[in-house]
Amino acid sequence: MPAVLCFLIATFLWGSSFITLKVAIDFYPPNFVIFLRMLITLVICLCLWPWVKRFKYQQGDWKWLLIMSLAEPCLYYLFEGHAMQFTSASQAGVIVSCLPLLVAFFAYFLLQEKLSKNIIAGFSLCITGGILLSVVSPHTDHAPNPLLGNSLEALAMVCAAIYVVAMKHLLNRYSALSLIALQGLSGTLFFAPFLAFMEWPQQHDFYALMNIVYLGSAVTLGAYGMYNYGLQRSSVLTAAAYSNLVPVFALLLSALLLNEVLILWQWLSIFVVFIGIMVSKRHEQSAVESTLNQA
């Protein structure tokens, strides 16, 4: 499957997660939602055990595996789950648009991946489009404490950037499914102790539970599977550029499912993001040409 198609599917699923996560968190505590989400992912991976067990540990990788697991899902979901309680989706979109820059920063120092003119220009367009999309979008969510919420979302983006770089390194040595299974296990163990300190609702909501099932299956397993598959076959910087499609798909799905009308400036912002991704994609071609010239 082409890497571009993988990134499109992954970002579409992640975009849909904003709607389902909001529904689930409105009824259940964030830590419970994330715990059950990780547990569902782990159970599905256990059903795929013949492929998961192909994991063969290589000496010295425990540091990368630990960094990956702590960054995402543990700390990332902890920060973002609580951030959505205090800030609006539009303000969070401004923070999410900075993810490519953070990935570029960590990739440059940890993976020695060079920054080309195409990737810098593409990132600039993506970030501009992401910020413009967040600014011009009407405020539909309440933000009781935006400073706290945006700070938590910024910490979540730092964790996401570290995760992308660590995953890029590990995908050269392990299968994507094995790493997702490890994420499900680490996330389940990490969030299990939080259950003892939560206030449980007096009754359960079937619709909210189905949204959590969707998060643990289609989003966590499907989106991470597609994204890791594409990441294995492309530059970590190009992969990061596609993250700006997440708020775009979230906005489009909100318009489709929640009957929200998109204004002209929102369509213009979406167009700018897509142009930035196309420019960033040329980073792949430049890297291949450079490798061939050196050979």
Short mmCIF file of C-alpha atoms in Angstrom, two decimals:
data_model
loop_
_atom_site.label_atom_id
_atom_site.label_comp_id
_atom_site.label_asym_id
_atom_site.label_seq_id
_atom_site.Cartn_x
_atom_site.Cartn_y
_atom_site.Cartn_z
CA MET A 1 0.00 0.00 0.00
CA PRO A 2 1.40 3.47 -0.86
CA ALA A 3 2.60 5.46 2.12
CA VAL A 4 0.43 8.43 1.07
CA LEU A 5 -2.73 6.32 1.30
CA CYS A 6 -1.67 4.99 4.71
CA PHE A 7 -1.20 8.52 6.06
CA LEU A 8 -4.57 9.62 4.66
CA ILE A 9 -6.39 6.71 6.31
CA ALA A 10 -4.54 7.23 9.61
CA THR A 11 -5.21 10.97 9.79
CA PHE A 12 -8.86 10.40 8.82
CA LEU A 13 -9.28 7.95 11.70
CA TRP A 14 -7.48 10.28 14.11
CA GLY A 15 -9.70 13.15 12.95
CA SER A 16 -12.79 11.09 13.72
CA SER A 17 -11.41 10.35 17.19
CA PHE A 18 -11.99 13.97 18.29
CA ILE A 19 -15.74 13.48 17.94
CA THR A 20 -15.86 10.05 19.56
CA LEU A 21 -13.45 11.04 22.36
CA LYS A 22 -15.54 14.08 23.20
CA VAL A 23 -18.68 11.92 23.41
CA ALA A 24 -16.97 9.36 25.65
CA ILE A 25 -15.35 11.93 27.98
CA ASP A 26 -18.65 13.76 28.43
CA PHE A 27 -19.97 10.65 30.22
CA TYR A 28 -16.91 8.83 31.60
CA PRO A 29 -13.71 10.13 33.29
CA PRO A 30 -10.82 10.58 30.82
CA ASN A 31 -8.58 8.03 32.55
CA PHE A 32 -11.26 5.35 32.33
CA VAL A 33 -11.85 6.08 28.65
CA ILE A 34 -8.16 5.78 27.89
CA PHE A 35 -7.74 2.65 30.03
CA LEU A 36 -10.61 0.85 28.32
CA ARG A 37 -9.35 2.03 24.94
CA MET A 38 -5.91 0.56 25.60
CA LEU A 39 -7.41 -2.64 27.00
CA ILE A 40 -9.48 -3.15 23.86
CA THR A 41 -6.38 -2.64 21.73
CA LEU A 42 -4.48 -5.18 23.83
CA VAL A 43 -7.27 -7.77 23.54
CA ILE A 44 -7.39 -7.40 19.76
CA CYS A 45 -3.61 -7.77 19.55
CA LEU A 46 -3.82 -10.94 21.66
CA CYS A 47 -6.30 -12.31 19.13
CA LEU A 48 -3.61 -11.67 16.51
CA TRP A 49 -0.98 -13.40 18.64
CA PRO A 50 0.58 -15.50 15.79
CA TRP A 51 1.75 -12.23 14.21
CA VAL A 52 2.45 -10.34 17.44
CA LYS A 53 4.75 -13.03 18.86
CA ARG A 54 7.23 -12.49 16.04
CA PHE A 55 8.70 -9.79 18.26
CA LYS A 56 12.38 -10.61 18.82
CA TYR A 57 14.09 -8.27 21.25
CA GLN A 58 17.43 -6.89 20.11
CA GLN A 59 20.06 -5.91 22.64
CA GLY A 60 20.09 -2.27 23.69
CA ASP A 61 16.61 -1.42 22.40
CA TRP A 62 15.02 -1.25 25.84
CA LYS A 63 15.68 2.50 25.98
CA TRP A 64 13.87 3.17 22.70
CA LEU A 65 11.00 0.86 23.64
CA LEU A 66 10.64 2.57 27.01
CA ILE A 67 10.72 6.04 25.44
CA MET A 68 8.10 5.03 22.88
CA SER A 69 5.76 3.52 25.48
CA LEU A 70 6.04 6.43 27.92
CA ALA A 71 5.68 9.08 25.23
CA GLU A 72 2.66 7.48 23.61
CA PRO A 73 0.26 6.18 24.79
CA CYS A 74 1.05 6.85 28.47
CA LEU A 75 1.92 10.53 28.80
CA TYR A 76 0.38 11.63 25.51
CA TYR A 77 -3.10 10.35 26.34
CA LEU A 78 -2.77 11.53 29.94
CA PHE A 79 -2.08 15.12 28.84
CA GLU A 80 -4.49 15.25 25.91
CA GLY A 81 -7.33 13.51 27.71
CA HIS A 82 -7.35 16.20 30.40
CA ALA A 83 -6.54 19.03 27.96
CA MET A 84 -9.84 18.47 26.13
CA GLN A 85 -11.65 19.23 29.39
CA PHE A 86 -10.18 22.72 29.69
CA THR A 87 -9.66 24.07 26.16
CA SER A 88 -11.65 24.31 22.95
CA ALA A 89 -10.98 22.23 19.85
CA SER A 90 -10.04 25.35 17.86
CA GLN A 91 -7.39 26.43 20.37
CA ALA A 92 -6.04 22.88 20.57
CA GLY A 93 -5.71 22.94 16.78
CA VAL A 94 -3.18 25.76 17.02
CA ILE A 95 -1.04 23.60 19.31
CA VAL A 96 -1.42 20.49 17.11
CA SER A 97 -0.18 22.42 14.08
CA CYS A 98 3.21 22.79 15.78
CA LEU A 99 3.80 19.01 15.81
CA PRO A 100 5.80 18.93 12.52
CA LEU A 101 8.27 21.48 13.88
CA LEU A 102 8.75 19.45 17.06
CA VAL A 103 9.26 16.28 15.03
CA ALA A 104 11.80 18.05 12.84
CA PHE A 105 13.66 19.24 15.93
CA PHE A 106 13.91 15.77 17.50
CA ALA A 107 14.60 14.05 14.16
CA TYR A 108 17.48 16.42 13.46
CA PHE A 109 19.20 15.77 16.79
CA LEU A 110 18.30 12.10 17.35
CA LEU A 111 18.19 10.68 13.81
CA GLN A 112 20.43 13.22 12.06
CA GLU A 113 17.73 13.71 9.41
CA LYS A 114 18.52 16.77 7.32
CA LEU A 115 16.04 19.60 6.78
CA SER A 116 15.59 20.38 3.07
CA LYS A 117 14.12 23.55 1.59
CA ASN A 118 11.04 21.61 0.51
CA ILE A 119 10.32 20.34 4.01
CA ILE A 120 10.80 23.79 5.54
CA ALA A 121 8.50 25.40 2.95
CA GLY A 122 5.94 22.63 3.33
CA PHE A 123 6.00 22.88 7.13
CA SER A 124 5.51 26.63 6.90
CA LEU A 125 2.42 26.21 4.74
CA CYS A 126 1.04 23.42 6.91
CA ILE A 127 1.49 25.41 10.11
CA THR A 128 0.04 28.54 8.50
CA GLY A 129 -2.98 26.60 7.32
CA GLY A 130 -3.40 24.90 10.70
CA ILE A 131 -3.25 28.17 12.64
CA LEU A 132 -5.54 29.92 10.16
CA LEU A 133 -8.01 27.04 10.39
CA SER A 134 -8.05 27.28 14.18
CA VAL A 135 -8.39 31.06 14.21
CA VAL A 136 -11.21 31.38 11.68
CA SER A 137 -13.22 28.40 12.97
CA PRO A 138 -16.19 29.40 15.14
CA HIS A 139 -15.95 28.48 18.81
CA THR A 140 -18.33 25.59 19.45
CA ASP A 141 -16.62 24.08 22.53
CA HIS A 142 -16.32 25.62 25.97
CA ALA A 143 -12.86 26.44 27.33
CA PRO A 144 -13.14 26.88 31.12
CA ASN A 145 -9.36 27.09 31.61
CA PRO A 146 -7.65 27.62 28.21
CA LEU A 147 -4.21 28.33 29.69
CA LEU A 148 -4.12 24.99 31.50
CA GLY A 149 -5.72 23.14 28.60
CA ASN A 150 -3.34 24.57 25.98
CA SER A 151 -0.34 23.86 28.21
CA LEU A 152 -1.41 20.23 28.58
CA GLU A 153 -1.96 19.98 24.82
CA ALA A 154 1.54 21.39 24.21
CA LEU A 155 3.01 18.71 26.48
CA ALA A 156 1.02 16.11 24.56
CA MET A 157 2.52 17.33 21.28
CA VAL A 158 6.05 17.05 22.71
CA CYS A 159 5.25 13.44 23.63
CA ALA A 160 3.82 12.81 20.16
CA ALA A 161 6.95 14.16 18.48
CA ILE A 162 9.19 11.97 20.63
CA TYR A 163 6.97 8.99 19.81
CA VAL A 164 7.22 9.53 16.04
CA VAL A 165 11.02 9.71 16.16
CA ALA A 166 11.32 6.66 18.44
CA MET A 167 8.89 4.69 16.29
CA LYS A 168 10.85 5.52 13.13
CA HIS A 169 13.94 4.00 14.74
CA LEU A 170 12.13 0.90 16.04
CA LEU A 171 10.26 0.13 12.81
CA ASN A 172 13.58 -0.79 11.23
CA ARG A 173 13.89 -3.60 13.79
CA TYR A 174 10.35 -4.68 14.77
CA SER A 175 6.95 -5.12 13.13
CA ALA A 176 4.33 -2.40 13.50
CA LEU A 177 1.79 -4.82 14.99
CA SER A 178 4.21 -5.95 17.70
CA LEU A 179 4.89 -2.35 18.69
CA ILE A 180 1.15 -1.55 18.79
CA ALA A 181 0.65 -4.57 21.07
CA LEU A 182 3.38 -3.20 23.34
CA GLN A 183 1.57 0.16 23.38
CA GLY A 184 -1.67 -1.54 24.35
CA LEU A 185 0.05 -3.39 27.20
CA SER A 186 1.93 -0.35 28.52
CA GLY A 187 -1.15 1.89 28.25
CA THR A 188 -3.33 -0.63 30.10
CA LEU A 189 -0.82 -1.04 32.92
CA PHE A 190 -0.17 2.71 33.15
CA PHE A 191 -3.81 3.80 33.43
CA ALA A 192 -5.06 0.87 35.56
CA PRO A 193 -4.04 2.48 38.92
CA PHE A 194 -6.05 5.62 38.05
CA LEU A 195 -9.26 3.59 38.24
CA ALA A 196 -9.02 3.49 42.04
CA PHE A 197 -9.24 7.29 42.29
CA MET A 198 -12.14 7.94 39.92
CA GLU A 199 -15.76 8.83 40.56
CA TRP A 200 -17.84 6.30 38.65
CA PRO A 201 -21.15 7.29 37.05
CA GLN A 202 -24.24 5.73 38.57
CA GLN A 203 -25.15 4.08 35.28
CA HIS A 204 -23.39 3.23 32.03
CA ASP A 205 -24.09 4.69 28.63
CA PHE A 206 -24.15 2.24 25.70
CA TYR A 207 -23.46 4.92 23.09
CA ALA A 208 -20.41 6.20 24.99
CA LEU A 209 -19.10 2.65 25.40
CA MET A 210 -19.44 2.00 21.67
CA ASN A 211 -17.41 5.13 21.02
CA ILE A 212 -14.67 3.78 23.30
CA VAL A 213 -14.74 0.47 21.41
CA TYR A 214 -14.29 2.43 18.19
CA LEU A 215 -11.35 4.30 19.72
CA GLY A 216 -9.64 1.11 20.85
CA SER A 217 -10.16 -0.80 17.62
CA ALA A 218 -10.45 1.38 14.52
CA VAL A 219 -8.53 4.40 15.82
CA THR A 220 -5.77 2.99 18.01
CA LEU A 221 -5.15 -0.23 16.09
CA GLY A 222 -6.14 0.96 12.61
CA ALA A 223 -4.71 4.48 12.65
CA TYR A 224 -1.43 3.56 14.34
CA GLY A 225 -1.10 0.52 12.09
CA MET A 226 -1.54 2.60 8.94
CA TYR A 227 0.66 5.43 10.17
CA ASN A 228 3.48 3.13 11.25
CA TYR A 229 3.27 1.25 7.96
CA GLY A 230 3.64 4.52 6.06
CA LEU A 231 6.31 5.81 8.43
CA GLN A 232 8.40 2.73 7.74
CA ARG A 233 8.40 3.64 4.03
CA SER A 234 8.93 7.40 4.15
CA SER A 235 10.83 10.18 5.86
CA VAL A 236 9.86 10.98 9.44
CA LEU A 237 9.56 14.65 8.42
CA THR A 238 7.19 13.89 5.54
CA ALA A 239 5.11 11.72 7.86
CA ALA A 240 4.92 14.57 10.37
CA ALA A 241 3.54 16.94 7.73
CA TYR A 242 0.45 14.75 7.38
CA SER A 243 -0.46 15.35 11.04
CA ASN A 244 -1.96 18.67 9.97
CA LEU A 245 -4.70 16.73 8.21
CA VAL A 246 -6.05 15.55 11.58
CA PRO A 247 -7.87 18.82 12.44
CA VAL A 248 -8.90 19.13 8.78
CA PHE A 249 -10.64 15.75 8.83
CA ALA A 250 -12.08 16.51 12.26
CA LEU A 251 -13.62 19.70 10.88
CA LEU A 252 -14.98 17.97 7.76
CA LEU A 253 -16.48 15.13 9.81
CA SER A 254 -18.04 17.64 12.20
CA ALA A 255 -19.67 19.34 9.22
CA LEU A 256 -20.87 15.97 7.88
CA LEU A 257 -22.04 14.38 11.13
CA LEU A 258 -22.94 17.42 13.22
CA ASN A 259 -24.30 19.55 10.35
CA GLU A 260 -21.77 22.33 10.92
CA VAL A 261 -21.40 24.70 7.94
CA LEU A 262 -17.86 25.47 6.75
CA ILE A 263 -17.13 29.09 5.90
CA LEU A 264 -14.95 30.26 3.00
CA TRP A 265 -11.91 30.93 5.20
CA GLN A 266 -12.06 27.38 6.56
CA TRP A 267 -12.01 25.94 3.03
CA LEU A 268 -9.07 28.23 2.21
CA SER A 269 -7.19 26.98 5.31
CA ILE A 270 -7.79 23.36 4.32
CA PHE A 271 -6.45 24.12 0.83
CA VAL A 272 -3.29 25.68 2.29
CA VAL A 273 -2.67 22.58 4.45
CA PHE A 274 -2.98 20.28 1.43
CA ILE A 275 -0.57 22.46 -0.59
CA GLY A 276 1.92 22.32 2.29
CA ILE A 277 1.74 18.52 2.36
CA MET A 278 2.33 18.32 -1.39
CA VAL A 279 5.40 20.55 -1.04
CA SER A 280 6.65 18.47 1.91
CA LYS A 281 6.23 15.32 -0.20
CA ARG A 282 8.95 16.65 -2.52
CA HIS A 283 11.35 16.15 0.40
CA GLU A 284 11.11 12.40 -0.34
CA GLN A 285 12.05 12.92 -3.98
CA SER A 286 14.96 15.20 -3.05
CA ALA A 287 16.25 12.65 -0.52
CA VAL A 288 16.11 9.84 -3.09
CA GLU A 289 17.88 11.94 -5.74
CA SER A 290 20.57 12.90 -3.22
CA THR A 291 21.14 9.25 -2.31
CA LEU A 292 21.41 8.26 -5.98
CA ASN A 293 23.87 11.07 -6.68
CA GLN A 294 26.06 9.99 -3.76
CA ALA A 295 25.96 6.38 -5.00
#
